[in-house]
Short mmCIF file of C-alpha atoms and ligand atoms in Angstrom, two decimals:
data_model
loop_
_atom_site.label_atom_id
_atom_site.label_comp_id
_atom_site.label_asym_id
_atom_site.label_seq_id
_atom_site.Cartn_x
_atom_site.Cartn_y
_atom_site.Cartn_z
CA UNK A 11 136.46 64.22 103.51
CA UNK A 12 136.59 64.92 107.26
CA UNK A 13 138.11 62.29 109.61
CA UNK A 14 135.72 60.80 112.02
CA UNK A 15 136.40 59.18 115.38
CA UNK A 16 134.67 55.84 116.09
CA UNK A 17 133.98 56.74 119.63
CA UNK A 18 132.83 53.71 120.82
CA UNK A 19 135.27 51.31 119.50
CA UNK A 20 137.91 53.72 121.33
CA UNK A 21 136.11 53.69 124.29
CA UNK A 22 135.65 49.76 124.40
CA UNK A 23 139.48 49.19 123.08
CA UNK A 24 140.49 51.86 126.75
CA UNK A 25 138.36 49.63 128.84
CA UNK A 26 140.13 46.28 127.00
CA UNK A 27 143.49 47.59 128.11
CA UNK A 28 142.63 48.37 131.88
CA UNK A 29 141.81 45.16 131.98
CA UNK A 30 145.92 44.28 131.93
CA UNK A 31 146.10 45.20 135.09
CA UNK A 32 147.90 43.65 138.48
CA UNK A 33 145.20 45.18 140.71
CA UNK A 34 141.60 44.61 140.71
CA UNK A 35 139.40 46.79 138.58
CA UNK A 36 138.65 50.04 138.32
CA UNK A 37 142.08 50.16 139.99
CA UNK A 38 144.91 49.99 137.32
CA UNK A 39 148.41 48.94 137.85
CA UNK A 40 150.94 48.13 135.42
CA UNK A 41 154.37 48.74 136.10
CA UNK A 42 157.04 48.47 133.52
CA UNK A 43 158.57 45.69 132.51
CA UNK A 44 156.39 43.05 134.74
CA UNK A 45 154.34 39.83 132.82
CA UNK A 46 150.89 42.67 132.70
CA UNK A 47 152.97 45.39 131.13
CA UNK A 48 154.49 42.95 128.48
CA UNK A 49 150.74 41.58 127.59
CA UNK A 50 149.60 45.12 127.54
CA UNK A 51 152.36 46.03 125.01
CA UNK A 52 151.63 43.02 122.94
CA UNK A 53 147.92 43.64 122.51
CA UNK A 54 148.73 47.46 121.73
CA UNK A 55 151.56 46.05 119.33
CA UNK A 56 148.37 43.89 117.72
CA UNK A 57 146.28 47.12 117.40
CA UNK A 58 148.73 48.90 115.77
CA UNK A 59 149.87 46.27 112.85
CA UNK A 60 145.95 45.54 112.27
CA UNK A 61 146.17 49.49 111.47
CA UNK A 62 148.53 48.75 108.70
CA UNK A 63 151.29 50.67 110.72
CA UNK A 64 154.53 49.37 111.17
CA UNK A 65 155.54 48.23 114.15
CA UNK A 66 159.80 48.69 115.96
CA UNK A 67 161.03 48.81 119.52
CA UNK A 68 164.37 50.52 121.02
CA UNK A 69 166.51 48.95 123.31
CA UNK A 70 164.68 50.05 126.16
CA UNK A 71 161.11 49.06 124.97
CA UNK A 72 159.93 52.41 123.47
CA UNK A 73 157.94 51.52 120.46
CA UNK A 74 157.01 53.26 117.36
CA UNK A 75 154.19 52.48 115.15
CA UNK A 76 154.71 54.51 111.71
CA UNK A 77 152.31 55.58 109.15
CA UNK A 78 154.57 55.70 105.90
CA UNK A 79 153.91 59.09 104.54
CA UNK A 80 154.66 59.84 100.84
CA UNK A 81 157.90 61.53 101.66
CA UNK A 82 159.35 58.93 103.99
CA UNK A 83 162.70 60.54 104.54
CA UNK A 84 161.05 63.78 105.48
CA UNK A 85 161.33 64.08 109.37
CA UNK A 86 158.34 62.35 111.45
CA UNK A 87 155.24 64.00 113.06
CA UNK A 88 154.93 62.53 116.34
CA UNK A 89 151.90 61.79 118.42
CA UNK A 90 151.79 59.20 121.68
CA UNK A 91 151.95 59.02 125.43
CA UNK A 92 152.76 55.46 127.60
CA UNK A 93 150.82 53.00 129.07
CA UNK A 94 152.55 52.38 131.91
CA UNK A 95 150.41 53.07 135.42
CA UNK A 96 151.28 53.69 138.93
CA UNK A 97 149.81 51.50 141.32
CA UNK A 98 146.52 51.79 142.02
CA UNK A 99 145.93 54.24 139.08
CA UNK A 100 143.19 54.39 136.64
CA UNK A 101 142.19 53.70 132.90
CA UNK A 102 143.02 57.16 131.27
CA UNK A 103 146.43 58.55 132.36
CA UNK A 104 148.71 58.04 128.89
CA UNK A 105 146.41 55.71 127.76
CA UNK A 106 144.10 58.70 126.15
CA UNK A 107 147.11 59.57 124.20
CA UNK A 108 148.12 56.10 123.17
CA UNK A 109 144.81 55.15 122.35
CA UNK A 110 143.26 58.48 120.62
CA UNK A 111 146.84 58.76 119.09
CA UNK A 112 145.74 55.32 117.42
CA UNK A 113 142.59 55.65 116.47
CA UNK A 114 143.32 59.32 115.54
CA UNK A 115 145.42 57.73 112.37
CA UNK A 116 142.71 55.36 112.20
CA UNK A 117 140.10 58.04 111.55
CA UNK A 118 142.32 59.81 108.48
CA UNK A 119 143.39 56.81 106.82
CA UNK A 120 139.19 56.03 106.55
CA UNK A 121 138.86 59.72 105.61
CA UNK A 122 140.97 59.21 102.83
CA UNK A 123 143.61 61.86 103.76
CA UNK A 124 147.41 60.95 102.91
CA UNK A 125 150.44 62.14 104.70
CA UNK A 126 153.57 63.31 103.15
CA UNK A 127 155.48 63.31 106.61
CA UNK A 128 154.75 59.76 108.16
CA UNK A 129 153.18 59.90 111.21
CA UNK A 130 154.20 58.05 114.39
CA UNK A 131 152.85 56.86 117.12
CA UNK A 132 154.95 56.36 120.18
CA UNK A 133 154.49 54.45 123.39
CA UNK A 134 157.12 55.30 125.81
CA UNK A 135 158.76 52.98 128.25
CA UNK A 136 158.22 53.60 132.03
CA UNK A 137 156.81 57.50 131.59
CA UNK A 138 155.98 56.42 135.75
CA UNK A 139 158.82 56.49 137.84
CA UNK A 140 157.48 53.50 139.93
CA UNK A 141 160.22 51.04 139.30
CA UNK A 142 163.60 52.95 138.72
CA UNK A 143 162.54 56.18 140.51
CA UNK A 144 162.69 58.12 137.61
CA UNK A 145 160.10 59.19 135.33
CA UNK A 146 160.08 59.61 131.33
CA UNK A 147 163.10 56.83 131.13
CA UNK A 148 162.44 55.92 127.77
CA UNK A 149 161.64 59.40 126.38
CA UNK A 150 164.86 61.04 128.60
CA UNK A 151 166.98 58.17 126.86
CA UNK A 152 165.39 59.31 123.31
CA UNK A 153 166.01 63.01 124.03
CA UNK A 154 169.87 62.41 124.98
CA UNK A 155 168.84 63.98 128.96
CA UNK A 156 169.71 60.81 130.62
CA UNK A 157 172.62 58.55 129.57
CA UNK A 158 172.96 55.25 128.86
CA UNK A 159 175.71 55.08 131.41
CA UNK A 160 173.27 56.76 134.32
CA UNK A 161 170.43 54.88 132.64
CA UNK A 162 172.42 51.60 133.68
CA UNK A 163 172.99 52.58 137.10
CA UNK A 164 169.51 52.71 137.87
CA UNK A 165 167.71 49.86 139.83
CA UNK A 166 164.47 48.79 141.29
CA UNK A 167 163.31 47.79 144.75
CA UNK A 168 164.61 44.68 144.02
CA UNK A 169 167.90 45.68 143.21
CA UNK A 170 167.95 44.51 139.57
CA UNK A 171 169.46 46.44 136.65
CA UNK A 172 167.51 48.23 133.69
CA UNK A 173 170.01 45.95 132.15
CA UNK A 174 168.83 43.24 133.85
CA UNK A 175 165.17 43.59 133.17
CA UNK A 176 164.66 44.95 129.99
CA UNK A 177 166.70 41.95 128.36
CA UNK A 178 164.69 39.58 130.64
CA UNK A 179 161.89 41.25 128.55
CA UNK A 180 163.27 40.96 125.53
CA UNK A 181 164.77 44.12 124.75
CA UNK A 182 168.37 43.61 123.67
CA UNK A 183 171.09 46.30 121.89
CA UNK A 184 172.84 49.62 123.07
CA UNK A 185 171.24 51.87 125.17
CA UNK A 186 173.59 54.52 123.62
CA UNK A 187 171.73 53.73 120.25
CA UNK A 188 167.96 55.02 121.82
CA UNK A 189 168.69 58.56 121.82
CA UNK A 190 167.17 60.13 118.42
CA UNK A 191 169.14 62.87 116.04
CA UNK A 192 167.56 65.98 116.55
CA UNK A 193 165.83 66.65 113.15
CA UNK A 194 164.05 63.33 113.65
CA UNK A 195 160.63 64.84 114.31
CA UNK A 196 159.45 67.37 112.57
CA UNK A 197 156.74 68.12 115.81
CA UNK A 198 155.52 65.98 118.61
CA UNK A 199 151.78 66.03 119.73
CA UNK A 200 150.57 64.60 123.23
CA UNK A 201 147.46 63.94 123.56
CA UNK A 202 146.65 63.09 127.78
CA UNK A 203 144.03 63.93 130.59
CA UNK A 204 144.13 67.33 132.24
CA UNK A 205 145.31 65.29 135.59
CA UNK A 206 143.99 68.70 137.68
CA UNK A 207 140.36 70.32 137.92
CA UNK A 208 140.75 73.54 135.52
CA UNK A 209 138.67 72.57 132.42
CA UNK A 210 135.80 70.96 134.42
CA UNK A 211 135.87 73.93 136.32
CA UNK A 212 136.34 76.36 132.84
CA UNK A 213 133.98 74.72 131.41
CA UNK A 214 135.90 74.26 128.38
CA UNK A 215 136.44 70.73 126.17
CA UNK A 216 139.50 70.97 125.83
CA UNK A 217 143.11 72.00 126.78
CA UNK A 218 146.12 73.62 125.11
CA UNK A 219 149.08 73.22 127.16
CA UNK A 220 151.43 75.97 126.39
CA UNK A 221 154.20 75.50 129.33
CA UNK A 222 155.07 71.81 131.26
CA UNK A 223 156.26 72.69 134.87
CA UNK A 224 159.21 71.63 136.02
CA UNK A 225 160.13 68.70 138.42
CA UNK A 226 162.77 67.42 140.34
CA UNK A 227 162.98 64.41 142.82
CA UNK A 228 164.73 63.11 145.56
CA UNK A 229 165.48 60.02 147.86
CA UNK A 230 166.58 61.69 151.54
CA UNK A 231 166.97 58.94 154.21
CA UNK A 232 168.11 59.29 157.57
CA UNK A 233 169.41 57.03 159.71
CA UNK A 234 168.76 57.36 163.61
CA UNK A 235 169.59 54.47 166.17
CA UNK A 236 166.55 51.86 166.64
CA UNK A 237 166.23 50.06 170.08
CA UNK A 238 163.47 48.80 172.40
CA UNK A 239 159.71 50.42 171.88
CA UNK A 240 159.86 49.86 175.97
CA UNK A 241 162.99 50.31 176.88
CA UNK A 242 164.79 53.65 175.44
CA UNK A 243 163.97 56.81 177.60
CA UNK A 244 162.15 59.15 175.35
CA UNK A 245 165.29 62.06 176.02
CA UNK A 246 167.97 58.60 174.78
CA UNK A 247 166.12 58.69 171.12
CA UNK A 248 167.12 59.18 167.65
CA UNK A 249 164.18 58.10 166.35
CA UNK A 250 164.44 58.39 162.40
CA UNK A 251 160.92 58.33 161.73
CA UNK A 252 160.05 61.55 164.27
CA UNK A 253 163.10 62.85 162.49
CA UNK A 254 161.10 62.79 158.85
CA UNK A 255 157.90 63.76 160.24
CA UNK A 256 159.28 67.15 160.90
CA UNK A 257 161.30 67.07 157.59
CA UNK A 258 157.95 66.50 155.39
CA UNK A 259 156.16 69.38 157.23
CA UNK A 260 158.89 71.73 156.48
CA UNK A 261 158.53 70.55 153.28
CA UNK A 262 154.89 70.90 152.60
CA UNK A 263 155.53 75.10 154.99
CA UNK A 264 157.78 75.27 152.38
CA UNK A 265 155.74 74.92 149.16
CA UNK A 266 152.85 76.44 150.89
CA UNK A 267 154.60 79.60 151.47
CA UNK A 268 156.49 79.73 147.91
CA UNK A 269 154.07 83.07 147.51
CA UNK A 270 152.75 80.95 143.88
CA UNK A 271 149.94 78.68 143.64
CA UNK A 272 152.04 76.71 140.88
CA UNK A 273 154.72 75.97 143.93
CA UNK A 274 153.78 72.06 144.63
CA UNK A 275 155.96 68.95 146.97
CA UNK A 276 154.82 65.58 148.21
CA UNK A 277 156.49 62.94 149.93
CA UNK A 278 155.06 59.90 148.37
CA UNK A 279 157.10 56.73 149.79
CA UNK A 280 157.87 56.74 153.63
CA UNK A 281 159.72 53.28 153.79
CA UNK A 282 160.18 52.34 157.87
CA UNK A 283 163.56 49.70 159.21
CA UNK A 284 162.93 47.62 160.53
CA UNK A 285 159.21 48.38 160.76
CA UNK A 286 158.16 46.67 163.67
CA UNK A 287 155.36 48.23 166.02
CA UNK A 288 157.81 47.45 169.22
CA UNK A 289 161.06 48.93 167.40
CA UNK A 290 161.90 52.56 167.36
CA UNK A 291 162.49 53.55 163.70
CA UNK A 292 166.06 53.39 162.74
CA UNK A 293 166.35 54.50 159.23
CA UNK A 294 163.55 56.45 157.06
CA UNK A 295 163.53 56.27 153.33
CA UNK A 296 161.17 59.52 151.99
CA UNK A 297 160.69 59.95 148.39
CA UNK A 298 160.28 63.56 147.63
CA UNK A 299 158.76 65.45 144.55
CA UNK A 300 158.90 69.20 143.96
CA UNK A 301 157.56 70.90 141.06
CA UNK A 302 156.89 74.40 139.88
CA UNK A 303 156.20 76.35 136.79
CA UNK A 304 159.17 78.50 137.85
CA UNK A 305 162.49 77.32 138.32
CA UNK A 306 163.91 79.78 140.63
CA UNK A 307 160.76 79.03 143.16
CA UNK A 308 161.46 74.93 142.51
CA UNK A 309 164.43 75.19 143.48
CA UNK A 310 164.36 77.72 146.47
CA UNK A 311 162.03 74.66 148.01
CA UNK A 312 165.19 72.61 146.78
CA UNK A 313 167.30 74.41 149.02
CA UNK A 314 164.35 74.83 151.99
CA UNK A 315 164.67 70.84 151.98
CA UNK A 316 168.73 70.67 152.52
CA UNK A 317 168.29 73.44 154.87
CA UNK A 318 165.56 71.41 157.31
CA UNK A 319 167.82 68.47 157.38
CA UNK A 320 170.76 69.87 158.12
CA UNK A 321 168.51 71.41 161.37
CA UNK A 322 166.71 68.11 161.65
CA UNK A 323 170.01 66.33 161.66
CA UNK A 324 171.68 68.32 164.28
CA UNK A 325 168.30 68.42 166.32
CA UNK A 326 167.28 64.93 166.52
CA UNK A 327 171.05 63.86 166.55
CA UNK A 328 170.08 61.68 163.11
CA UNK A 329 172.13 61.75 159.84
CA UNK A 330 170.71 62.58 156.99
CA UNK A 331 171.60 62.00 153.31
CA UNK A 332 170.03 63.73 150.42
CA UNK A 333 169.90 62.19 146.66
CA UNK A 334 169.16 64.42 143.64
CA UNK A 335 167.36 61.97 141.45
CA UNK A 336 166.41 64.67 138.92
CA UNK A 337 165.37 67.92 138.91
CA UNK A 338 164.53 69.04 134.79
CA UNK A 339 163.85 72.48 133.03
CA UNK A 340 160.22 72.93 132.11
CA UNK A 341 159.54 73.21 128.65
CA UNK A 342 157.74 75.74 126.40
CA UNK A 343 155.32 74.42 123.37
CA UNK A 344 155.95 75.27 120.19
CA UNK A 345 153.72 78.28 119.48
CA UNK A 346 152.94 77.12 115.13
CA UNK A 347 152.03 73.48 117.19
CA UNK A 348 149.89 75.65 119.71
CA UNK A 349 148.39 77.94 116.74
CA UNK A 350 147.78 74.36 115.05
CA UNK A 351 145.80 72.73 118.16
CA UNK A 352 143.74 75.92 118.12
CA UNK A 353 142.70 76.24 114.45
CA UNK A 354 141.33 72.87 114.99
CA UNK A 355 139.60 73.63 117.84
CA UNK A 356 137.98 76.34 115.68
CA UNK A 357 137.60 74.24 113.31
CA UNK A 358 135.31 71.83 115.26
CA UNK A 359 133.72 73.48 117.03
CA UNK A 360 135.45 72.91 120.64
CA UNK A 361 135.90 75.37 123.51
CA UNK A 362 139.23 75.35 124.92
CA UNK A 363 141.97 76.72 127.35
CA UNK A 364 145.23 77.88 127.22
CA UNK A 365 146.96 76.82 130.05
CA UNK A 366 149.53 75.21 132.21
CA UNK A 367 150.66 71.02 132.12
CA UNK A 368 151.55 70.79 136.42
CA UNK A 369 152.36 67.02 135.43
CA UNK A 370 155.63 66.20 133.81
CA UNK A 371 155.09 64.09 130.48
CA UNK A 372 157.41 62.67 128.00
CA UNK A 373 156.51 66.21 125.75
CA UNK A 374 158.90 67.64 128.63
CA UNK A 375 161.45 65.38 127.07
CA UNK A 376 160.85 65.64 123.71
CA UNK A 377 161.02 69.51 123.54
CA UNK A 378 164.65 69.01 124.31
CA UNK A 379 165.09 67.41 120.56
CA UNK A 380 161.85 68.40 118.58
CA UNK A 381 158.93 71.49 118.75
CA UNK A 382 156.41 70.08 120.76
CA UNK A 383 153.25 71.04 122.45
CA UNK A 384 149.56 68.94 124.37
CA UNK A 385 145.87 68.69 124.28
CA UNK A 386 144.32 68.49 127.31
CA UNK A 387 140.85 66.32 127.36
CA UNK A 388 139.03 67.34 130.83
CA UNK A 389 138.85 64.24 133.77
CA UNK A 390 135.96 64.06 136.37
CA UNK A 391 136.86 66.56 139.62
CA UNK A 392 140.68 66.52 138.08
CA UNK A 393 141.44 63.37 139.71
CA UNK A 394 144.01 61.33 138.42
CA UNK A 395 146.56 58.85 140.01
CA UNK A 396 143.65 56.98 141.33
CA UNK A 397 141.35 53.93 140.64
CA UNK A 398 138.04 57.12 140.07
CA UNK A 399 140.28 58.98 138.03
CA UNK A 400 137.41 59.07 134.92
CA UNK A 401 136.99 60.67 131.09
CA UNK A 402 133.72 60.44 129.26
CA UNK A 403 134.01 58.73 125.80
CA UNK A 404 132.76 62.36 124.31
CA UNK A 405 135.34 64.66 125.89
CA UNK A 406 138.57 61.50 125.11
CA UNK A 407 136.35 61.52 121.09
CA UNK A 408 136.80 65.24 120.52
CA UNK A 409 140.92 64.97 122.17
CA UNK A 410 141.03 62.23 119.14
CA UNK A 411 139.74 64.77 116.54
CA UNK A 412 141.30 67.51 116.81
CA UNK A 413 144.51 65.77 117.38
CA UNK A 414 143.78 63.98 114.18
CA UNK A 415 143.36 67.47 112.22
CA UNK A 416 146.11 68.85 114.18
CA UNK A 417 148.35 65.51 112.51
CA UNK A 418 146.71 65.99 109.42
CA UNK A 419 147.59 69.80 109.31
CA UNK A 420 151.51 69.15 110.64
CA UNK A 421 151.82 65.96 108.54
CA UNK A 422 150.58 67.63 105.18
C1 GLV B 18 153.23 62.00 135.70
O1 GLV B 18 153.00 61.00 135.70
C2 GLV B 18 153.47 63.13 137.15
O2 GLV B 18 154.45 62.84 138.19
O3 GLV B 18 153.71 63.91 136.52
MN1 MN B 19 150.97 59.41 135.28
MN1 MN B 20 150.80 60.00 131.54
#
């Protein structure tokens, strides 16, 4: 029997999960290890158990929900994504890969299919960098991309360490034990919304990802001198925010002039100290995000940022310090999984585009230990990381169906 997706149930589960939020609807804010995140995790766990999956979690809170195959010793076919959401986000980023993955499994169960390889749904911890400044914390640890020692040094804005926060959330055990052995996964396939406009623009029903762009992020601190906004004359000033403004615009220029549309650079956080209307900014902290599909070009922008910091520092007598948080290589998706996804799209008679993911995903890190690929669902106007993010129930169901067909092929 062919798998059939329960579109309505999936759509209403997405709405239910969105209600676990620290922002008013339609916005979703669900930061890792907050009480809201913990409630959403418990809700997810009960849904996985209701589907007969065996649920476990590791020391960082990555959740594994397994449909045990007829050959339980063979490598696992993995799927899944994340349920944490950045401040003022939408309902679909990450969630579609988790609830769509669960519905794909349930559809296979209903169809009478029985896997040889176990099929495992993963809910990765902290794909979003909101709390600890680094994205994909769970999958970095799973893949050994981030060492347990490096993870232990991470702190949130309130100076609470990963260790303290995960223990308070009830996740014990050694971070060293989070790393999965190479060979744990036979393959890993992630369903996700596109977070860009191409599928809609090209009128394609689904996207098959063949490459994931390389992200880098940094913290840049600029330290000048504070003082009275009336008393300190302009020539005497060492205004850290004016210096930061020059750095931000120069970074934008470096991305714009890379010669490729794939180069992007963003300053998403600008913390000003002391942040008083009549006080000259003494210190500024910028969070910088730079990405490209091409590593050389991405690194060229990193070097341009270094150079502008040096120049602005000298010109404005402001000290600059830059801390590289991550600079990851891109990932190539596995041709066999890409072929299985294409074949499933054809079987279901859905149009598709083979494309690049400019956003990063847990698959980027799982690719270091296993063959991966991703399936994209269109999202309206390409909007993501904002409350009006939207994918239609029909599009989501199409993605879940192709995922089900692909998991069936790969787990046979
Ligand atoms: C993931 O959320 C990203 O920023 O690409
Ligand atoms: Mn996101
Ligand atoms: Mn995501």
